[in-house]
Coordinates of C-alpha atoms and ligand atoms in Angstrom, one line a residue:
M1 CA -14.3 16.4 0.5
T2 CA -11.8 19.2 0.5
D3 CA -8.1 18.6 0.6
E4 CA -8.0 19.8 4.2
E5 CA -10.7 17.2 5.1
Q6 CA -8.5 14.5 3.5
W7 CA -5.5 15.5 5.6
W8 CA -4.7 11.9 6.3
R9 CA -3.9 11.0 2.6
D10 CA -0.2 12.3 2.9
A11 CA 0.1 12.5 6.6
V12 CA 3.1 11.5 8.7
V13 CA 1.6 9.6 11.6
Y14 CA 3.7 9.0 14.7
Q15 CA 2.8 5.8 16.6
V16 CA 2.9 6.5 20.3
Y17 CA 3.2 3.1 22.0
L18 CA 1.7 4.4 25.2
R19 CA 3.2 2.0 27.7
S20 CA 6.7 2.8 26.4
F21 CA 6.5 6.5 25.5
A22 CA 6.7 8.4 28.8
D23 CA 5.7 7.7 32.4
S24 CA 4.3 10.7 34.2
D25 CA 3.4 9.1 37.6
G26 CA 6.5 7.0 38.4
D27 CA 5.1 3.5 38.1
G28 CA 7.5 2.6 35.3
V29 CA 4.7 2.3 32.7
G30 CA 4.0 5.1 30.1
D31 CA 0.7 6.9 30.3
L32 CA -1.5 9.6 28.7
R33 CA 0.0 12.4 30.8
G34 CA 3.4 11.3 29.7
V35 CA 2.3 12.0 26.1
L36 CA 1.0 15.4 27.2
Q37 CA 4.4 16.2 28.6
H38 CA 6.1 15.5 25.4
L39 CA 3.8 16.9 22.8
D40 CA 6.3 19.5 21.9
H41 CA 8.8 16.8 20.9
L42 CA 6.2 15.6 18.3
A43 CA 5.3 19.1 17.1
D44 CA 9.0 19.9 16.8
L45 CA 9.7 16.7 14.9
G46 CA 7.1 17.9 12.3
V47 CA 4.7 15.0 12.3
D48 CA 1.0 15.6 11.4
A49 CA -0.7 13.2 13.7
L50 CA -0.2 10.7 16.5
W51 CA -1.7 7.3 16.8
L52 CA -2.3 6.1 20.4
N53 CA -2.3 2.4 21.1
P54 CA -5.2 1.2 23.2
F55 CA -5.6 2.9 26.6
Y56 CA -8.9 1.3 27.5
V57 CA -9.6 -0.7 30.7
S58 CA -7.7 -4.0 30.0
G59 CA -7.1 -7.4 31.5
G60 CA -3.3 -6.8 31.0
A61 CA -2.8 -9.9 29.0
D62 CA -1.7 -8.3 25.6
A63 CA -0.5 -4.8 26.5
G64 CA -3.9 -3.2 26.1
Y65 CA -5.3 -5.2 23.2
D66 CA -7.4 -7.3 25.6
V67 CA -10.2 -4.8 26.4
V68 CA -12.5 -5.0 29.3
D69 CA -14.4 -1.8 28.6
H70 CA -14.0 -0.3 25.1
R71 CA -15.3 3.1 26.2
A72 CA -13.4 3.7 29.5
V73 CA -9.8 4.6 30.2
D74 CA -7.6 2.2 32.2
P75 CA -6.6 4.0 35.4
A76 CA -3.0 2.8 34.7
M77 CA -3.1 4.9 31.5
G78 CA -4.9 8.0 33.0
S79 CA -8.5 9.2 32.8
L80 CA -11.1 10.3 30.3
A81 CA -10.2 13.9 31.3
D82 CA -6.6 13.2 30.3
V83 CA -7.8 11.9 26.9
D84 CA -9.8 15.1 26.4
E85 CA -6.8 17.3 27.5
L86 CA -4.5 15.4 25.1
L87 CA -6.9 15.9 22.2
E88 CA -7.2 19.6 23.0
Q89 CA -3.4 20.1 23.5
A90 CA -2.6 18.1 20.4
H91 CA -5.1 20.0 18.3
A92 CA -3.8 23.3 19.6
R93 CA -0.4 22.4 18.2
G94 CA -1.9 21.4 14.8
L95 CA -1.5 17.7 15.6
R96 CA -4.3 15.2 14.8
V97 CA -5.0 12.2 17.0
V98 CA -5.7 8.7 15.8
G99 CA -7.3 6.1 18.1
D100 CA -7.0 2.3 18.0
V101 CA -10.1 0.3 18.4
V102 CA -10.2 -3.5 18.9
P103 CA -13.3 -5.0 17.3
N104 CA -12.2 -8.6 16.9
H105 CA -12.1 -9.7 20.5
T106 CA -12.6 -8.6 24.1
S107 CA -10.8 -9.5 27.3
S108 CA -11.9 -12.7 29.0
R109 CA -12.6 -10.3 31.9
H110 CA -15.2 -8.4 29.8
P111 CA -18.6 -8.6 31.5
W112 CA -20.1 -10.2 28.4
F113 CA -17.5 -13.0 28.6
E114 CA -17.9 -13.5 32.3
Q115 CA -21.6 -13.9 31.7
A116 CA -20.9 -16.4 28.9
R117 CA -18.6 -18.4 31.1
R118 CA -21.1 -18.5 34.0
G119 CA -24.0 -19.2 31.7
G120 CA -23.1 -22.8 30.7
P121 CA -23.7 -24.6 27.4
G122 CA -26.5 -23.1 25.3
D123 CA -26.7 -19.9 27.3
P124 CA -27.6 -17.0 24.9
A125 CA -24.7 -15.0 26.4
R126 CA -22.3 -17.5 24.7
S127 CA -23.6 -16.6 21.2
R128 CA -21.9 -13.2 21.4
Y129 CA -18.6 -15.1 21.1
H130 CA -17.5 -18.0 18.9
T131 CA -18.3 -21.0 21.0
A132 CA -18.8 -24.6 19.9
T133 CA -19.0 -28.1 21.2
G134 CA -15.8 -30.1 21.3
R135 CA -15.2 -33.2 19.2
D136 CA -15.0 -36.1 21.8
G137 CA -12.9 -34.0 24.2
A138 CA -10.9 -32.4 21.4
P139 CA -11.3 -28.8 20.2
P140 CA -14.1 -28.0 17.7
S141 CA -11.5 -27.5 15.0
D142 CA -7.7 -27.6 14.5
W143 CA -7.2 -23.8 14.2
Q144 CA -4.1 -22.5 15.8
S145 CA -3.8 -19.2 17.7
L146 CA -1.6 -16.6 16.0
F147 CA 0.3 -16.4 19.3
G148 CA 0.9 -20.2 19.3
G149 CA -0.9 -23.2 20.5
P150 CA -4.6 -24.2 19.9
A151 CA -7.1 -21.4 19.1
W152 CA -9.8 -23.1 21.2
E153 CA -10.0 -23.2 25.0
P154 CA -12.5 -25.4 26.9
F155 CA -15.0 -23.8 29.2
G156 CA -14.9 -27.1 31.1
D157 CA -18.5 -28.0 30.4
G158 CA -18.2 -29.5 26.9
E159 CA -18.2 -26.2 25.1
W160 CA -15.1 -24.3 23.9
Y161 CA -14.4 -20.7 22.9
L162 CA -12.3 -19.4 20.0
H163 CA -9.4 -17.1 20.6
L164 CA -7.3 -16.3 17.5
F165 CA -4.9 -14.4 19.8
D166 CA -4.3 -15.0 23.5
V167 CA -6.5 -17.3 25.6
A168 CA -7.5 -14.1 27.4
Q169 CA -8.8 -12.6 24.1
P170 CA -12.0 -14.4 23.1
D171 CA -13.2 -13.6 19.6
L172 CA -16.5 -11.8 19.3
N173 CA -19.2 -13.1 17.0
W174 CA -19.9 -10.3 14.5
E175 CA -23.1 -12.0 13.4
H176 CA -24.6 -11.1 16.8
P177 CA -26.6 -7.8 16.7
D178 CA -25.4 -6.9 20.3
V179 CA -21.8 -7.0 19.1
V180 CA -22.5 -4.8 16.1
A181 CA -24.6 -2.3 18.0
D182 CA -22.1 -2.0 20.9
F183 CA -19.1 -1.5 18.7
E184 CA -20.8 1.1 16.6
R185 CA -21.4 2.9 19.8
T186 CA -17.7 2.6 20.6
V187 CA -16.7 4.1 17.2
R188 CA -19.1 7.0 17.7
F189 CA -18.0 7.5 21.2
W190 CA -14.3 8.2 20.4
L191 CA -15.1 10.1 17.2
D192 CA -17.4 12.4 19.1
R193 CA -14.7 13.0 21.8
G194 CA -12.6 14.4 19.0
F195 CA -10.4 11.6 17.5
D196 CA -9.5 12.4 13.9
G197 CA -9.1 8.9 12.8
L198 CA -9.3 5.3 14.0
R199 CA -7.1 2.2 13.4
F200 CA -9.2 -0.9 13.3
D201 CA -7.2 -3.7 15.0
A202 CA -7.0 -7.2 13.4
A203 CA -9.3 -5.9 10.6
G204 CA -9.2 -9.1 8.6
A205 CA -10.0 -11.5 11.4
M206 CA -13.6 -10.5 12.2
A207 CA -15.5 -13.0 10.0
K208 CA -15.2 -16.7 10.5
A209 CA -16.4 -19.5 8.1
P210 CA -19.4 -21.4 9.5
G211 CA -18.3 -24.8 11.0
Y212 CA -14.7 -23.6 11.4
P213 CA -13.4 -25.7 8.5
P214 CA -9.6 -26.5 8.2
V215 CA -7.1 -23.8 7.3
P216 CA -5.6 -24.6 3.9
E217 CA -1.9 -25.2 3.8
G218 CA 0.6 -23.1 1.8
P219 CA 0.7 -19.5 0.6
R220 CA -2.5 -17.7 -0.1
H221 CA -3.7 -16.7 -3.5
P222 CA -6.3 -14.2 -4.7
G223 CA -9.8 -15.8 -4.6
D224 CA -8.8 -18.3 -1.9
D225 CA -11.4 -18.9 0.8
H226 CA -9.6 -18.6 4.1
P227 CA -11.8 -19.7 7.1
F228 CA -10.8 -16.7 9.3
S229 CA -8.7 -14.2 7.4
D230 CA -10.0 -11.4 5.1
R231 CA -13.3 -13.1 4.3
P232 CA -15.8 -11.3 2.1
E233 CA -18.2 -10.8 5.1
V234 CA -15.8 -8.5 6.9
H235 CA -16.4 -5.9 4.3
R236 CA -20.0 -5.6 5.3
I237 CA -18.8 -4.5 8.7
F238 CA -16.4 -2.0 7.3
R239 CA -19.1 -0.4 5.1
R240 CA -21.0 0.3 8.3
F241 CA -18.0 1.9 10.0
A242 CA -17.3 3.9 6.9
Q243 CA -20.8 5.4 7.1
I244 CA -20.2 6.5 10.7
L245 CA -16.9 8.0 9.7
A246 CA -18.5 9.8 6.7
E247 CA -21.0 11.5 9.0
R248 CA -18.1 13.4 10.4
P249 CA -16.0 15.2 7.8
G250 CA -12.2 15.0 8.2
R251 CA -12.2 11.7 10.0
Y252 CA -10.6 8.6 8.5
G253 CA -10.2 4.9 9.2
V254 CA -7.1 2.6 8.6
A255 CA -7.4 -1.1 8.5
E256 CA -4.7 -3.2 10.2
T257 CA -4.2 -5.6 7.4
W258 CA -1.2 -8.0 6.9
G259 CA -0.1 -9.5 3.7
P260 CA 0.2 -8.6 0.0
A261 CA -1.4 -5.6 -1.7
W262 CA -4.3 -7.7 -3.2
L263 CA -5.4 -8.7 0.4
G264 CA -5.5 -5.1 1.6
E265 CA -7.0 -3.6 -1.5
P266 CA -10.7 -4.4 -0.8
Y267 CA -10.5 -2.5 2.5
M268 CA -9.7 0.7 0.6
R269 CA -12.8 0.6 -1.6
Q270 CA -14.6 3.9 -1.8
D271 CA -17.4 2.8 0.5
E272 CA -15.0 1.2 3.1
L273 CA -11.9 2.6 4.9
H274 CA -9.5 5.2 3.6
Q275 CA -6.3 3.2 4.2
A276 CA -5.0 -0.3 4.7
F277 CA -1.4 -0.9 5.9
A278 CA 1.1 -1.9 3.2
M279 CA 2.6 -4.3 5.7
D280 CA 4.9 -6.3 3.4
V281 CA 7.1 -3.3 3.0
I282 CA 8.3 -4.0 6.6
F283 CA 9.5 -7.4 5.6
T284 CA 11.2 -6.4 2.4
R285 CA 15.0 -6.6 2.3
L286 CA 17.0 -3.4 1.9
D287 CA 17.3 -3.9 -1.8
A288 CA 16.3 -1.3 -4.4
G289 CA 14.7 -3.9 -6.7
E290 CA 12.7 -5.7 -4.0
L291 CA 11.6 -2.4 -2.3
G292 CA 10.6 -1.0 -5.7
A293 CA 8.5 -4.0 -6.6
A294 CA 6.8 -4.0 -3.1
V295 CA 5.9 -0.3 -3.1
R296 CA 4.7 -0.4 -6.7
E297 CA 2.2 -3.2 -5.9
Y298 CA 0.7 -1.2 -3.1
L299 CA 0.7 2.0 -5.1
D300 CA -1.2 0.3 -7.9
A301 CA -3.7 -1.3 -5.6
A302 CA -4.4 2.1 -3.9
E303 CA -4.6 3.9 -7.2
R304 CA -7.2 1.4 -8.5
Q305 CA -9.4 2.3 -5.5
G306 CA -8.8 6.0 -5.7
R307 CA -6.8 5.9 -2.5
R308 CA -3.2 6.4 -1.3
P309 CA -1.2 3.8 0.6
A310 CA -0.5 3.7 4.4
W311 CA 3.3 2.9 4.6
P312 CA 4.3 1.4 7.9
H313 CA 8.0 1.9 8.6
G314 CA 7.8 0.0 11.9
N315 CA 5.3 -0.8 14.6
H316 CA 5.0 -2.5 18.0
D317 CA 4.6 -6.0 16.5
V318 CA 7.7 -6.3 14.5
T319 CA 11.5 -6.1 15.0
R320 CA 12.8 -2.5 15.3
A321 CA 13.5 -0.9 11.9
A322 CA 17.2 -0.1 12.8
T323 CA 17.8 -3.8 13.4
R324 CA 15.8 -5.0 10.3
W325 CA 17.4 -2.6 7.9
G326 CA 20.6 -1.7 9.7
S327 CA 21.6 1.6 11.3
E328 CA 21.9 3.4 8.0
G329 CA 19.1 1.5 6.2
V330 CA 16.6 2.6 8.8
M331 CA 16.7 6.2 7.5
A332 CA 17.2 5.3 3.9
V333 CA 13.9 3.4 3.9
L334 CA 12.2 6.1 5.9
L335 CA 13.1 8.8 3.3
L336 CA 12.0 6.4 0.5
L337 CA 8.5 6.0 2.1
L338 CA 8.2 9.7 2.9
A339 CA 8.8 10.5 -0.8
L340 CA 6.0 8.3 -2.0
P341 CA 2.3 9.3 -2.3
G342 CA 0.5 8.2 0.9
A343 CA 0.8 8.4 4.6
T344 CA 3.9 7.2 6.5
Y345 CA 3.6 5.6 9.9
L346 CA 6.6 6.2 12.0
Y347 CA 7.0 4.1 15.2
A348 CA 8.0 5.8 18.4
G349 CA 11.7 5.6 19.0
D350 CA 12.5 5.0 15.3
E351 CA 13.2 8.7 15.0
L352 CA 16.0 8.0 17.4
G353 CA 17.2 5.0 15.5
L354 CA 16.6 2.7 18.5
P355 CA 17.7 -0.9 17.9
E356 CA 15.8 -4.0 18.9
V357 CA 16.7 -4.9 22.5
E358 CA 17.7 -8.4 23.5
L359 CA 15.8 -9.1 26.7
A360 CA 16.5 -11.9 29.2
D361 CA 13.9 -14.7 29.2
A362 CA 12.7 -13.6 32.7
D363 CA 11.8 -10.1 31.4
L364 CA 9.6 -11.1 28.5
R365 CA 6.0 -10.1 28.8
D366 CA 4.5 -10.9 25.3
P367 CA 2.0 -13.7 25.5
T368 CA 3.7 -15.2 22.4
W369 CA 6.6 -16.3 24.5
R370 CA 4.5 -18.3 26.9
R371 CA 2.1 -19.7 24.3
S372 CA 4.9 -20.8 22.0
G373 CA 6.4 -22.8 24.8
G374 CA 9.4 -20.5 24.8
T375 CA 10.3 -20.9 21.2
E376 CA 9.1 -17.4 19.9
R377 CA 10.6 -14.5 21.9
G378 CA 7.8 -12.2 20.8
R379 CA 7.6 -8.5 20.4
D380 CA 9.0 -7.0 23.6
G381 CA 12.4 -6.1 22.1
A382 CA 10.7 -3.4 20.1
R383 CA 8.7 -2.1 23.1
V384 CA 11.4 -1.0 25.5
P385 CA 10.7 2.4 27.1
L386 CA 12.1 5.4 25.3
P387 CA 15.2 7.2 26.5
W388 CA 14.5 11.0 26.9
R389 CA 17.6 12.3 28.8
Y390 CA 21.1 11.7 30.1
D391 CA 20.1 10.3 33.4
A392 CA 22.0 8.4 36.0
S393 CA 18.9 7.2 37.7
G394 CA 18.5 4.2 35.5
H395 CA 15.4 5.1 33.5
H396 CA 16.9 7.7 31.1
G397 CA 14.2 10.3 31.7
F398 CA 11.4 7.9 30.9
S399 CA 9.9 8.3 34.5
P400 CA 9.9 11.4 36.7
A401 CA 13.2 12.2 38.5
G402 CA 13.6 10.2 41.7
T403 CA 11.4 7.3 40.5
Q404 CA 12.3 4.0 42.2
A405 CA 10.1 1.8 40.2
R406 CA 11.8 -0.1 37.4
T407 CA 10.6 0.5 33.8
W408 CA 8.1 -2.3 32.7
L409 CA 10.7 -3.6 30.3
P410 CA 14.3 -3.0 31.3
Q411 CA 16.3 -0.5 29.2
P412 CA 19.8 -1.4 28.2
S413 CA 22.7 0.5 29.8
G414 CA 24.0 3.2 27.6
W415 CA 20.5 4.0 26.4
S416 CA 21.1 7.7 27.4
E417 CA 23.4 8.0 24.4
L418 CA 20.4 7.5 22.1
S419 CA 18.1 9.8 24.1
V420 CA 16.2 12.7 22.7
E421 CA 18.4 15.0 24.7
A422 CA 21.6 13.5 23.3
Q423 CA 20.4 13.7 19.7
H424 CA 18.7 17.1 19.9
A425 CA 21.6 19.3 19.1
D426 CA 23.6 16.8 17.1
T427 CA 23.2 17.7 13.4
G428 CA 24.3 14.2 12.3
S429 CA 21.8 12.4 14.5
A430 CA 18.9 10.2 13.4
L431 CA 16.6 12.7 15.1
A432 CA 18.1 15.6 13.1
T433 CA 17.7 13.6 9.9
V434 CA 14.1 12.9 10.5
R435 CA 13.3 16.5 11.4
A436 CA 15.0 17.8 8.3
A437 CA 13.3 15.3 6.0
L438 CA 9.9 16.1 7.5
K439 CA 10.5 19.8 6.8
A440 CA 11.7 19.1 3.2
R441 CA 8.7 16.8 2.6
T442 CA 6.3 19.8 2.3
S443 CA 7.6 20.1 -1.3
L444 CA 6.2 16.7 -2.0
R445 CA 2.7 17.1 -0.5
E446 CA 0.6 17.7 -3.5
A447 CA 3.2 16.3 -6.0
P448 CA 2.0 14.0 -8.8
W449 CA 2.2 10.2 -8.8
P450 CA 5.8 8.9 -9.3
V451 CA 7.4 8.5 -12.7
W452 CA 9.9 5.7 -12.4
L453 CA 13.4 6.4 -13.7
P454 CA 15.9 4.0 -15.1
G455 CA 19.0 3.7 -12.9
P456 CA 22.1 1.5 -12.4
P457 CA 21.8 -1.8 -10.6
G458 CA 20.9 -1.4 -6.9
V459 CA 19.4 2.1 -7.4
L460 CA 15.7 2.9 -7.3
A461 CA 14.7 6.3 -8.6
F462 CA 11.5 8.2 -9.3
R463 CA 10.4 11.7 -10.0
R464 CA 7.4 13.5 -8.6
G465 CA 7.0 16.9 -10.2
D466 CA 10.3 18.6 -9.9
V467 CA 11.6 16.4 -7.1
T468 CA 13.6 13.2 -7.6
C469 CA 14.1 10.5 -5.0
V470 CA 17.0 8.1 -5.3
L471 CA 17.6 5.1 -3.1
N472 CA 21.1 3.7 -3.4
T473 CA 21.6 0.0 -2.2
S474 CA 24.3 -0.7 -4.8
G475 CA 27.0 -1.2 -2.1
G476 CA 29.1 1.7 -3.5
P477 CA 28.7 5.5 -3.6
L478 CA 26.4 7.1 -6.1
P479 CA 27.2 10.4 -7.9
L480 CA 24.1 12.6 -7.7
D481 CA 24.7 15.1 -10.5
E482 CA 22.5 13.3 -13.0
W483 CA 19.5 13.3 -10.6
G484 CA 19.3 16.9 -9.6
R485 CA 21.3 20.0 -8.6
E486 CA 19.8 21.0 -5.3
L487 CA 19.9 18.5 -2.4
L488 CA 16.6 18.8 -0.5
A489 CA 17.2 16.0 2.1
A490 CA 19.4 12.9 2.6
S491 CA 19.3 10.0 4.9
R492 CA 23.0 10.4 5.7
E493 CA 26.0 12.7 4.9
L494 CA 27.3 12.7 1.3
D495 CA 31.0 11.7 0.9
E496 CA 33.7 14.2 0.2
D497 CA 33.0 14.0 -3.6
G498 CA 29.3 14.8 -3.0
R499 CA 28.2 11.1 -3.7
L500 CA 25.5 9.3 -1.8
P501 CA 26.9 6.3 0.2
S502 CA 25.1 3.0 0.2
P503 CA 22.6 2.4 1.7
G504 CA 21.2 5.9 1.4
T505 CA 18.4 8.0 0.0
A506 CA 18.4 11.5 -1.3
W507 CA 15.8 13.9 -2.5
L508 CA 16.9 16.4 -5.2
R509 CA 15.6 19.1 -7.3
Ligands
NOJ601 C1 -2.7 -6.4 16.4 C2 -2.0 -5.5 17.4 O1 -1.1 -4.6 16.8 C3 -1.2 -6.5 18.3 O2 -0.3 -5.8 19.1 C4 -2.2 -7.3 19.0 O3 -1.5 -8.3 19.8 C5 -3.2 -8.1 18.1 N1 -3.6 -7.2 17.0 C6 -4.4 -8.6 18.8 O4 -5.2 -7.5 19.2

């Protein structure tokens, strides 16, 4: 493969959370044409690709991840013609487009599941899903849903179905030939339309242990046999997907993996996918030592497989980066990740430094809130629609002028101050920092693997070729002279003595 064909190895991928990016038709929900209207923002920012969260026909239970038809566009999101136009317009601007496929489950409104429900116990349609007989009125096993509550739901006729996520997301049985054949068709369908890559949702969940045995308690260790996470059988499935990707040069796959580097490593084997998310980075404190240890583990794992990591800085499932790492930390960590070998995944709105929003109970939509009996607030606080303009209308430019409909999650007042328009011309803004860093990053593209440098406590430093990256979390300002003469980029302004405040990251030559 040529370097150009492996464009994804060091790409900056911008995650467009469709429902919250931009609304073109005034219903308060973002859509595909909203993305079309703002492609220039992404080109101007300097990202290489955009990842679109699911836009398929959906039952509306999990913001698009409960899919009714994997090869059709939800009318609320737009049309297939809009997808084609988006691919064309993005490609014309040199932006690649990554899709998001959902192989682990369907919506409970999927025709297969409706057939299974109607069919009754023993009906062959049920075998496309994980269904089992209850134990004297109790579920077939004690498995818990990742969104809270039991992972089994009764059909009401003695049989139960498994849903690791919401009750409206029954898990598919990947031992069934129909499931394999239909999903391979889905993967081909989107690649043939022009997608440059695919994210495989819930990659680790697709194989279940026969008999649904109990989940062991406590932390996981290499070699453990977990009944539904990262089982060896899932790799057979990914080897097939990898063959389909390989038939089309320049396309790649990224596994949505959660957990430590050793769990994600097998997905990056040469005959599997090209990337697996280094998800633990998201949960690492803003501390040079802890961040250094976390990134080194993922770098080593990727290197062993001849790959490069996929660094998530944020996403739609976790607390906003600016709230996790603080308003200065958000950019410090971003510049650290951007300086490492691998692809960085930037979540829409984090280029504006948007904080997590505290929503009222009545506004929460995430199924986690309901399924946990109101104990887990869920992920909505990171999904509030983006502010684009100064706008008195109440939606801050998210919807067309004059729109009466409310945004699907309410935006805080004062959101205009953080809008793209407000930050565009402000050289000290988060947006300006990201734009400058992405420009400067070109000098790191083909740079060698990092050489770690000794530094004072609270400082993480490494060199790649002639560029040095320093992260300062020491609590005090760091003189930069010993690290380099020319400042290429910094996550914040240096102090009057030319020192890097804490927390902060600088790239020097
Ligand atoms: C991971 C997705 O990112 C998340 O939003 C979704 O709820 C689950 N997978 C289930 O599809």
